[in-house]
Short mmCIF file of C-alpha atoms in Angstrom, two decimals:
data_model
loop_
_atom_site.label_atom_id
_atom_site.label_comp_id
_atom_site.label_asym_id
_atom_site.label_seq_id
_atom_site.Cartn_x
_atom_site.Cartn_y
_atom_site.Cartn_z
CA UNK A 1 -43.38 -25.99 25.96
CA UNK A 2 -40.52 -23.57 25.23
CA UNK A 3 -37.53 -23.75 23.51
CA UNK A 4 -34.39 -23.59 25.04
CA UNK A 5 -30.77 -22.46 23.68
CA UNK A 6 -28.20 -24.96 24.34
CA UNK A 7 -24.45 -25.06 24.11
CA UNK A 8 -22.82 -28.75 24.45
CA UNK A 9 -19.19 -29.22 26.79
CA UNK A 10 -16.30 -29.08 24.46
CA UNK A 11 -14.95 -32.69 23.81
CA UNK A 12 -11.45 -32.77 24.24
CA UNK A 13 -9.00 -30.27 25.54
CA UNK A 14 -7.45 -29.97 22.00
CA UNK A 15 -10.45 -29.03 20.21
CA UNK A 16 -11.36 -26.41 23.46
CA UNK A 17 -8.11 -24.64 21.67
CA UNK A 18 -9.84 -24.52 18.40
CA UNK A 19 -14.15 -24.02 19.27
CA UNK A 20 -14.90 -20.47 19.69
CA UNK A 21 -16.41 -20.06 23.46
CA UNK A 22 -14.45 -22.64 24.95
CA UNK A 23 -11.70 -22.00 27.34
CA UNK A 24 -9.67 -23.89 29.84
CA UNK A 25 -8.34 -23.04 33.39
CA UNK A 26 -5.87 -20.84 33.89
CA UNK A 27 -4.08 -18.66 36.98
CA UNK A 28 -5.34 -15.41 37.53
CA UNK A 29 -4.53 -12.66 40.36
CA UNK A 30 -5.18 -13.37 43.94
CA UNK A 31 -8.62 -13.62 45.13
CA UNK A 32 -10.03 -15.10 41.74
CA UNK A 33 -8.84 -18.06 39.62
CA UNK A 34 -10.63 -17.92 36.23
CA UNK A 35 -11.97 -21.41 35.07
CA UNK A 36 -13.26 -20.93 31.43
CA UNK A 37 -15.90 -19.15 29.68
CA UNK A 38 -18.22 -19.87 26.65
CA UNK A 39 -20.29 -18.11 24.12
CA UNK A 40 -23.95 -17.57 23.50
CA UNK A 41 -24.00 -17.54 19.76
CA UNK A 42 -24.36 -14.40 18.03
CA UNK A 43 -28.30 -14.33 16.43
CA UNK A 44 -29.39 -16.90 18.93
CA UNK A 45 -33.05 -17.07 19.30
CA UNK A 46 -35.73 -18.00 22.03
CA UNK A 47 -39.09 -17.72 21.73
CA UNK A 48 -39.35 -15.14 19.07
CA UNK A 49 -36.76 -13.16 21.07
CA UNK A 50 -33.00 -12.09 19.85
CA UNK A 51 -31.17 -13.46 22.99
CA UNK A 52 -28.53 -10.67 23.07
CA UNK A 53 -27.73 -7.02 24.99
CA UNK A 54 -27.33 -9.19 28.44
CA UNK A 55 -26.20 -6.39 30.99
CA UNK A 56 -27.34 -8.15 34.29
CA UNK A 57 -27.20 -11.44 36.12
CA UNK A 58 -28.57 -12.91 39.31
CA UNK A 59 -28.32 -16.42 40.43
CA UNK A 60 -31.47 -18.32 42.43
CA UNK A 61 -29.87 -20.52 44.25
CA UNK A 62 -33.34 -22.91 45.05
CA UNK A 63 -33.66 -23.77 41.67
CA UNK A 64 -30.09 -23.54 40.12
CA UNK A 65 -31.30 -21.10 37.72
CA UNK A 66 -30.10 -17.92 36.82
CA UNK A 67 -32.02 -14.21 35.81
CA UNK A 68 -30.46 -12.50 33.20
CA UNK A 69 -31.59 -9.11 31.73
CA UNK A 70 -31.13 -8.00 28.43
CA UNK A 71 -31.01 -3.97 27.96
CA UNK A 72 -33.36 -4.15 24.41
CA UNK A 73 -35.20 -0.92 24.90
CA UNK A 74 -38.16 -2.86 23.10
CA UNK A 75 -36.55 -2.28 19.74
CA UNK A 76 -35.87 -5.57 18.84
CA UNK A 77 -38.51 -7.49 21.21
CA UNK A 78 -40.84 -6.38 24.37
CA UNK A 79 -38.03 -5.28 27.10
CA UNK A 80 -37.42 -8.44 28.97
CA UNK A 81 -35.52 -11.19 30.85
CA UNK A 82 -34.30 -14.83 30.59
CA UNK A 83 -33.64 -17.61 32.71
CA UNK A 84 -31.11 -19.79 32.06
CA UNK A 85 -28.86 -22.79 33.29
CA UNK A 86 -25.58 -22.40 33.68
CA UNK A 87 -23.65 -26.07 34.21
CA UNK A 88 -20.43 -25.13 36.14
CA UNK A 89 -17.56 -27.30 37.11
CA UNK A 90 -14.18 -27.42 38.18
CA UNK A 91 -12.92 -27.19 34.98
CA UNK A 92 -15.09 -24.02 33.54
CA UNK A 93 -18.47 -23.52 32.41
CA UNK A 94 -19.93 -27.67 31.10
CA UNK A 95 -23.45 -26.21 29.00
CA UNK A 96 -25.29 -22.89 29.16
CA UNK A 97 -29.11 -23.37 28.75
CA UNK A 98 -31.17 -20.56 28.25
CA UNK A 99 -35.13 -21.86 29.08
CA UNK A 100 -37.74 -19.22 28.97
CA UNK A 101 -37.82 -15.50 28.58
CA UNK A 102 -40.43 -13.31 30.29
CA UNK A 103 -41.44 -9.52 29.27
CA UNK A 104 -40.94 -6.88 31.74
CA UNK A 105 -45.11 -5.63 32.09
CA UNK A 106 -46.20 -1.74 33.23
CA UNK A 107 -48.48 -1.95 36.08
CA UNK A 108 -51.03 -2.12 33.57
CA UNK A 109 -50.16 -5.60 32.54
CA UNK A 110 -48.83 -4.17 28.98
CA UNK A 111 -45.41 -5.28 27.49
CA UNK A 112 -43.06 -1.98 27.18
CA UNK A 113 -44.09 -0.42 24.17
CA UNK A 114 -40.70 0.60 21.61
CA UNK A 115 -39.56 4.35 21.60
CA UNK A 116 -41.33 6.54 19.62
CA UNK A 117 -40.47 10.33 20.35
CA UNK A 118 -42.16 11.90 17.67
CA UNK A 119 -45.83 12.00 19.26
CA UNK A 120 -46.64 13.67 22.86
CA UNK A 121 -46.50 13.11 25.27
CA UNK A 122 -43.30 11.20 23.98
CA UNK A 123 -42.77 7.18 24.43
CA UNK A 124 -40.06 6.31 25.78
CA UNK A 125 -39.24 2.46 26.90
CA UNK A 126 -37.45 1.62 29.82
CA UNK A 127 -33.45 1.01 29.83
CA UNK A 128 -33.13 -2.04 31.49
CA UNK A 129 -29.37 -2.43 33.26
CA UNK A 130 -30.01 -4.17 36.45
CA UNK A 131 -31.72 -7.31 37.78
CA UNK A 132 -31.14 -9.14 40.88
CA UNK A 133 -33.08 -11.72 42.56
CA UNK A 134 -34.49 -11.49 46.30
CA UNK A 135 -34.48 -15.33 47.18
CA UNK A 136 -36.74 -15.00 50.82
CA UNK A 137 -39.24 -12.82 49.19
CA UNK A 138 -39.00 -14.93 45.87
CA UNK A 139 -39.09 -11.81 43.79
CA UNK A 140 -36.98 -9.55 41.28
CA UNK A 141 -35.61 -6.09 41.47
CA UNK A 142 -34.48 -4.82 37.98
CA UNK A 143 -33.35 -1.16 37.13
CA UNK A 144 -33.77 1.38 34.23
CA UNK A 145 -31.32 3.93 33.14
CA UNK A 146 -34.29 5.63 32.16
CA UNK A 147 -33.53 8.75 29.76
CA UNK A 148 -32.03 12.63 28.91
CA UNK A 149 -32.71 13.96 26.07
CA UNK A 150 -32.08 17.71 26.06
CA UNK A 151 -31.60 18.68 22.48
CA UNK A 152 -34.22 17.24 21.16
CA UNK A 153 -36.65 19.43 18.19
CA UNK A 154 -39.69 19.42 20.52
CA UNK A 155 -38.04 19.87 24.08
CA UNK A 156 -36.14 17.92 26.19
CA UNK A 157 -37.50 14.04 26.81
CA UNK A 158 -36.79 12.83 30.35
CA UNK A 159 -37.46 9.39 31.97
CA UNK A 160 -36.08 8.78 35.43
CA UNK A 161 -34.39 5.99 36.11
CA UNK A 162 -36.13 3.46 38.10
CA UNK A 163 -35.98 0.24 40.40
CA UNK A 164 -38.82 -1.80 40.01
CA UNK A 165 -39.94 -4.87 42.05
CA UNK A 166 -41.95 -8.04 39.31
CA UNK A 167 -42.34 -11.54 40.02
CA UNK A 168 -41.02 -14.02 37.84
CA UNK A 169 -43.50 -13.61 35.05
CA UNK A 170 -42.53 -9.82 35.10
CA UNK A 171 -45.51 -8.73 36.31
CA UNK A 172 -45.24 -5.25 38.28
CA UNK A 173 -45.15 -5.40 42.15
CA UNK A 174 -44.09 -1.84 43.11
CA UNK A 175 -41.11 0.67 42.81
CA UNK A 176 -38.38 2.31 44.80
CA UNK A 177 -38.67 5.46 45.34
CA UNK A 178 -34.97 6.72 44.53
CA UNK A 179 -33.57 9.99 45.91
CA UNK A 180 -33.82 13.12 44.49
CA UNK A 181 -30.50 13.34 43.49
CA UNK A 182 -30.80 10.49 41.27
CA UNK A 183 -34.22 11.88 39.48
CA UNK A 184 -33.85 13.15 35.47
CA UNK A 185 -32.92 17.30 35.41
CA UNK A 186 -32.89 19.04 31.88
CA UNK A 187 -30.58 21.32 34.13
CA UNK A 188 -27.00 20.76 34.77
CA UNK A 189 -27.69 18.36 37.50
CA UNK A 190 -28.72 14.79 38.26
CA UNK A 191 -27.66 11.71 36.09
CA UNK A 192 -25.39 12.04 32.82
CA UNK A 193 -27.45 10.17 29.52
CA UNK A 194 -26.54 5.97 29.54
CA UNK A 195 -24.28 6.79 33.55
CA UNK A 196 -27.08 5.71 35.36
CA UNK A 197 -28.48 2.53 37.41
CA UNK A 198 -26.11 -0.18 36.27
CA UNK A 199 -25.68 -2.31 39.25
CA UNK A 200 -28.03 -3.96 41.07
CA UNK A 201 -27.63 -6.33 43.76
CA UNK A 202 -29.61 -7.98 47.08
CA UNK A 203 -27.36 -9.09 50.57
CA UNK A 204 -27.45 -12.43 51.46
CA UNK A 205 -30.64 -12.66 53.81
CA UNK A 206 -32.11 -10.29 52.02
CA UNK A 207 -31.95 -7.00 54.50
CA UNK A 208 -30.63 -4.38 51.97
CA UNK A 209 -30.84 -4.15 48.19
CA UNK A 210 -27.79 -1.92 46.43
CA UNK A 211 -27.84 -0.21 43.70
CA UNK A 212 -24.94 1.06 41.66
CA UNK A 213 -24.71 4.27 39.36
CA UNK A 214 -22.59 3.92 36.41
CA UNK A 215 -20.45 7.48 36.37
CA UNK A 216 -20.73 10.19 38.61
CA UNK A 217 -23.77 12.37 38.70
CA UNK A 218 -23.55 16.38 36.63
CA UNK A 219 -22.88 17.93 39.77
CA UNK A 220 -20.68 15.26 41.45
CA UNK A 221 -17.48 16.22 38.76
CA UNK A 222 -16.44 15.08 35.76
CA UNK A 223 -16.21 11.53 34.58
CA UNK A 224 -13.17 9.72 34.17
CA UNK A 225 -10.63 10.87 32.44
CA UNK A 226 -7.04 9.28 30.96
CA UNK A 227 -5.42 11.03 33.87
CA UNK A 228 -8.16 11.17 37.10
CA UNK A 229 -10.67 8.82 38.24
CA UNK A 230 -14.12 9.82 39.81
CA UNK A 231 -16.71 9.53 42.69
CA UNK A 232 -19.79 7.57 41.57
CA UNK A 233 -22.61 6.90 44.19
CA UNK A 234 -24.15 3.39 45.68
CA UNK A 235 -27.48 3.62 47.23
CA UNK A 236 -28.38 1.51 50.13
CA UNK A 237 -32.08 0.57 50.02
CA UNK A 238 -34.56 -0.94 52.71
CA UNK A 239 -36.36 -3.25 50.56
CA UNK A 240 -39.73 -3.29 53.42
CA UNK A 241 -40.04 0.65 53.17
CA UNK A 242 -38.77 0.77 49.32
CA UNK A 243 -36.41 3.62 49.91
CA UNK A 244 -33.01 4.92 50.18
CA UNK A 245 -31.49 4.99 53.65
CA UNK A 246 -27.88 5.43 52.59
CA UNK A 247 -25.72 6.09 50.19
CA UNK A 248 -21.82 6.17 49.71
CA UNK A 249 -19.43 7.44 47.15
CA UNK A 250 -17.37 4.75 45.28
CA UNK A 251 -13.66 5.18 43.74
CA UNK A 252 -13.57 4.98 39.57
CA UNK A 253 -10.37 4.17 38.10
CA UNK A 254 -8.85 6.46 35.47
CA UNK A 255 -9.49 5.59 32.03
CA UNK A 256 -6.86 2.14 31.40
CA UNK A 257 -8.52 0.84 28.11
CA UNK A 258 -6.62 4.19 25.99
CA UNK A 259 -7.32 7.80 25.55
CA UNK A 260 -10.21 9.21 24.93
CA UNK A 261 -12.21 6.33 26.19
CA UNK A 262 -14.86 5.67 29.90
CA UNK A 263 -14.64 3.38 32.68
CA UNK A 264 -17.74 3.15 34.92
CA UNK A 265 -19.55 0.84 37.32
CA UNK A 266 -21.34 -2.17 35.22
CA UNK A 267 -22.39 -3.84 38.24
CA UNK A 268 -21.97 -5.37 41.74
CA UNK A 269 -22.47 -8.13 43.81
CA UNK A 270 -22.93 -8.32 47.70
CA UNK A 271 -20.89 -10.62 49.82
CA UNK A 272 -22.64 -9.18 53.00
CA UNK A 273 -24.06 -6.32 53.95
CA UNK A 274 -21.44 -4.01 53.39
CA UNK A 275 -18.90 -5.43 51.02
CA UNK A 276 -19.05 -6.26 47.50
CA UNK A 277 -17.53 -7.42 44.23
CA UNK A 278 -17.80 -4.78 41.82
CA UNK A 279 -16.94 -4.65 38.05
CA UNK A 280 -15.64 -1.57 36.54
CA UNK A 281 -15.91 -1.64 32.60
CA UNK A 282 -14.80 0.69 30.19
CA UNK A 283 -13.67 1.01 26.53
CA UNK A 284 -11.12 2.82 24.61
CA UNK A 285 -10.22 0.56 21.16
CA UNK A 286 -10.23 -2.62 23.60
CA UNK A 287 -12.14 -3.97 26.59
CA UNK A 288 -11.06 -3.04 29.90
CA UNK A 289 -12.53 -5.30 32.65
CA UNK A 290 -11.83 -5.38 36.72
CA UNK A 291 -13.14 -6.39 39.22
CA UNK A 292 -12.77 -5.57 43.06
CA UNK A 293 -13.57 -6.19 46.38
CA UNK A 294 -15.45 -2.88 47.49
CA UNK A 295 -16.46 -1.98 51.30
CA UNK A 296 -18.31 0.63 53.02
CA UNK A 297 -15.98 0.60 55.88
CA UNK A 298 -15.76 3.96 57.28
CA UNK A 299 -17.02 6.01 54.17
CA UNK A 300 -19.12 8.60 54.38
CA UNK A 301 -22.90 8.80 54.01
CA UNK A 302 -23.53 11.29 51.20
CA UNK A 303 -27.69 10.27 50.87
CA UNK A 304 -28.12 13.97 51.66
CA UNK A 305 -25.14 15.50 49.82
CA UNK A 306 -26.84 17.24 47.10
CA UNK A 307 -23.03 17.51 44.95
CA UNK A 308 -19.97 15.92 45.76
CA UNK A 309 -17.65 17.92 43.40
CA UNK A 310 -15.19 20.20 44.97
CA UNK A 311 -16.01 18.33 48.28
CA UNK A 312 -13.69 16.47 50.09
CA UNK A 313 -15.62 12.82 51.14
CA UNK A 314 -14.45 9.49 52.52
CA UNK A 315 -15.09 6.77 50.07
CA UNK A 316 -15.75 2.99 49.73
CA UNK A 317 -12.50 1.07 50.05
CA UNK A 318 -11.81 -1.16 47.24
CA UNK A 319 -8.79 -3.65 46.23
CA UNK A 320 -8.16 -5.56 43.09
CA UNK A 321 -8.89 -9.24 42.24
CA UNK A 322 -8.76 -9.48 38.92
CA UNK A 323 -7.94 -7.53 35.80
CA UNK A 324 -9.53 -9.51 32.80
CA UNK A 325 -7.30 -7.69 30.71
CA UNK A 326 -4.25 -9.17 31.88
CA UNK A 327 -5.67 -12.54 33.52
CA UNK A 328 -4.10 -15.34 31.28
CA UNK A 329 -6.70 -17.30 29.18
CA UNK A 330 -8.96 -14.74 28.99
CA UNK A 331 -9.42 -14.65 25.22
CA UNK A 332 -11.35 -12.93 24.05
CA UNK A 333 -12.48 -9.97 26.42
CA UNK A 334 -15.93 -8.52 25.22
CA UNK A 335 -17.84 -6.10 26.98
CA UNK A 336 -18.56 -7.07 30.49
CA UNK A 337 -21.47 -5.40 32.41
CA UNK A 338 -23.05 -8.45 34.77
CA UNK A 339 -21.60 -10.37 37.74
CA UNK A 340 -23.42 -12.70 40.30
CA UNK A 341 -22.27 -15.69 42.55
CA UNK A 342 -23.10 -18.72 41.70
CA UNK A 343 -22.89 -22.33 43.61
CA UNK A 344 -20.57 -23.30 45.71
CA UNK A 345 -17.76 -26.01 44.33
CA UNK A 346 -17.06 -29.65 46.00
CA UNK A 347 -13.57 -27.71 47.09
CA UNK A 348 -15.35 -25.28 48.72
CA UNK A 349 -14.75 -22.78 46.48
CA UNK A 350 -17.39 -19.84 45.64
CA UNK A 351 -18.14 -19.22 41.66
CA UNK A 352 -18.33 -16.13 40.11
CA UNK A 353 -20.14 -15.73 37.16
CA UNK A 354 -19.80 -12.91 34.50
CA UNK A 355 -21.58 -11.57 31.50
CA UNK A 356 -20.98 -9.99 28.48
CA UNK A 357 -23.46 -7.53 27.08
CA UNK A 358 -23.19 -7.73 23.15
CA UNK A 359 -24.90 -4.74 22.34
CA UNK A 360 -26.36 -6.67 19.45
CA UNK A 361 -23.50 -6.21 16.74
CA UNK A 362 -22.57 -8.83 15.01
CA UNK A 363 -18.70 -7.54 15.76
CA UNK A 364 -19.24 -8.44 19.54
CA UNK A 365 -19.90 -11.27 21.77
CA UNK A 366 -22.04 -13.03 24.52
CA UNK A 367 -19.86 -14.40 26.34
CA UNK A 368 -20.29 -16.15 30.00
CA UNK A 369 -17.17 -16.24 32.38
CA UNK A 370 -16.85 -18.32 35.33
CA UNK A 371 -14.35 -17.86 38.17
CA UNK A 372 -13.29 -19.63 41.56
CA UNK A 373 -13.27 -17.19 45.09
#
């Protein structure tokens, strides 16, 4: 039997004001009203794992359960995912419980093996981002960052990024094969280091699976600066052929979280086929968290637009629901990279639920936000 990770309901609204991870309801900006939020604790354990880097969510509906990915290259543990229960009410987030944890396996069978760039050919682990659930198939999706290494004393190391198709005990059941423009390049071209396949999401009914990059590609421009946004791309993908048939450019804030810092795509979530919430996360001295309500509308198809700077496109449309930053009762604010809906309330009301990826310091958090749509 496994263990399982279990955080209790706070007891009264007073000592909610004084438990860390406890939060109550509070008004936010149109489109979302935030309920609460709690904490995994830092350290936490399952199974021999470190329950921490969570960077992608996905809910499963069937079973009331939800996929979450953590982005351990296998430096702590085996790269891998969780499933966990998430107790939701009107009132905010009742009891996380996370159950069982499952490596990601090679098509070999083998757990990911850690990096190790000092033989050749070089070893180098996945970076896993992405995960979202395909309820009519009953299978995953989850994506890799993969890896750009161009300085290194032996030659460049380069891993493309990947989206890869397991069951639920991680087993491999086939890959996507992604467009060129999103392959590894030791040249000025294709995917900037850790900008990569963030996002990750399946339409309801399961015709399209969407994937996100984080910042916009070497030759689509520069990323975002303190005074200009950029164009990042989303990739449409037919999940019966396993490839691209579209893609779109999507709008990146400016830099909001101070100068000198990013802002980037951390993921997205479909509301149909063509419109999505999507989180843009960046970090300058302090979290900067929004999400919107992106649509493909009339933007252009750039699958076979080989660079998008100095090019004049139609993007995605996008409008604001919520900036965490400035949402009351949002305290505190870590570093948000997953998103996923989750059940429906007796109001009729949608949840949204957000994680925080903790990068495994013991100066951040794992937190879990829910919100009302």
């Amino acid at each position: 039997m496994q263990r399982s990770v279990t955080l209790a309901l706070c007891a009264t609204m007073l000592a909610a004001s004084a438990v860390t991870g406890c939060a109550t309801a509070h008004p936010s900006p149109p489109g979302l009203h935030y309920l609460g939020q709690r904490q995994i604790p830092g350290g936490a354990t399952l199974d021999g794992t470190v329950i921490g880097g969570l960077s992608g969510i996905s809910y499963d509906a069937q079973r009331d359960m939800y996929f979450v990915v953590s982005d351990d290259r296998s430096a702590k543990n085996p790269a891998r995912f969780y499933e966990a229960r998430i107790r939701l009410g009107d009132n905010g987030i009742n009891a996380i419980d996370v159950v069982a944890t499952r490596p990601w396996l090679e098509a070999d069978g083998r757990p990911f093996p850690p990096l190790d760039t000092a033989v050749r050919p070089p070893v180098v682990p996945p970076d896993p981002e992405g995960i979202a659930l395909d309820p009519d198939r009953r299978r995953l999706y989850w994506s890799s960052e993969g890896e750009r290494l161009t300085d290194g004393p032996s030659g460049p190391v380069l891993l493309d990024p990947f989206i890869r198709i397991a069951d639920f005990e991680g087993r491999y059941l086939g890959e996507f094969t992604l467009p060129p423009a999103l392959q590894m390049s030791a040249a000025d071209t294709g995917p900037r280091r850790n900008d990569v396949l963030e996002g990750l999401t399946v339409t309801p009914g399961g015709r399209w699976v969407w994937a996100a990059m984080e910042g916009p590609l070497l030759q689509d421009g520069p990323p975002p600066s303190d005074t200009a946004g950029a164009l990042t791309r989303i990739t449409r993908f037919d999940p019966d052929t396993e490839t691209a048939d579209a893609q779109f450019a999507y709008p990146l804030d400016a830099v909001s979280a101070g100068p000198g810092g990013d802002n980037g795509v951390s993921d997205l979530v479909a509301l149909d086929d063509s419109t999505f919430l999507v989180v843009e996360r960046g970090y300058a001295g302090r979290n900067s968290v929004r999400v919107y309500r992106a649509e493909v509308a009339d933007a252009d198809d750039v699958l076979a637009v080989p660079a998008l700077g100095g090019r004049q496109v139609r993007p995605m449309t996008k409008t604001l629901l919520a900036d965490l930053a400035t949402t009351p009762g949002v305290t505190p604010l870590d570093n948000v990279e997953g998103i996923t809906l989750g059940p429906t309330l007796p109001d009729g009301r949608r949840t949204v639920v957000l994680i925080s990826d903790d990068n495994f310091s013991p100066t951040q958090i794992t937190q879990v936000l829910a919100f009302a749509m």
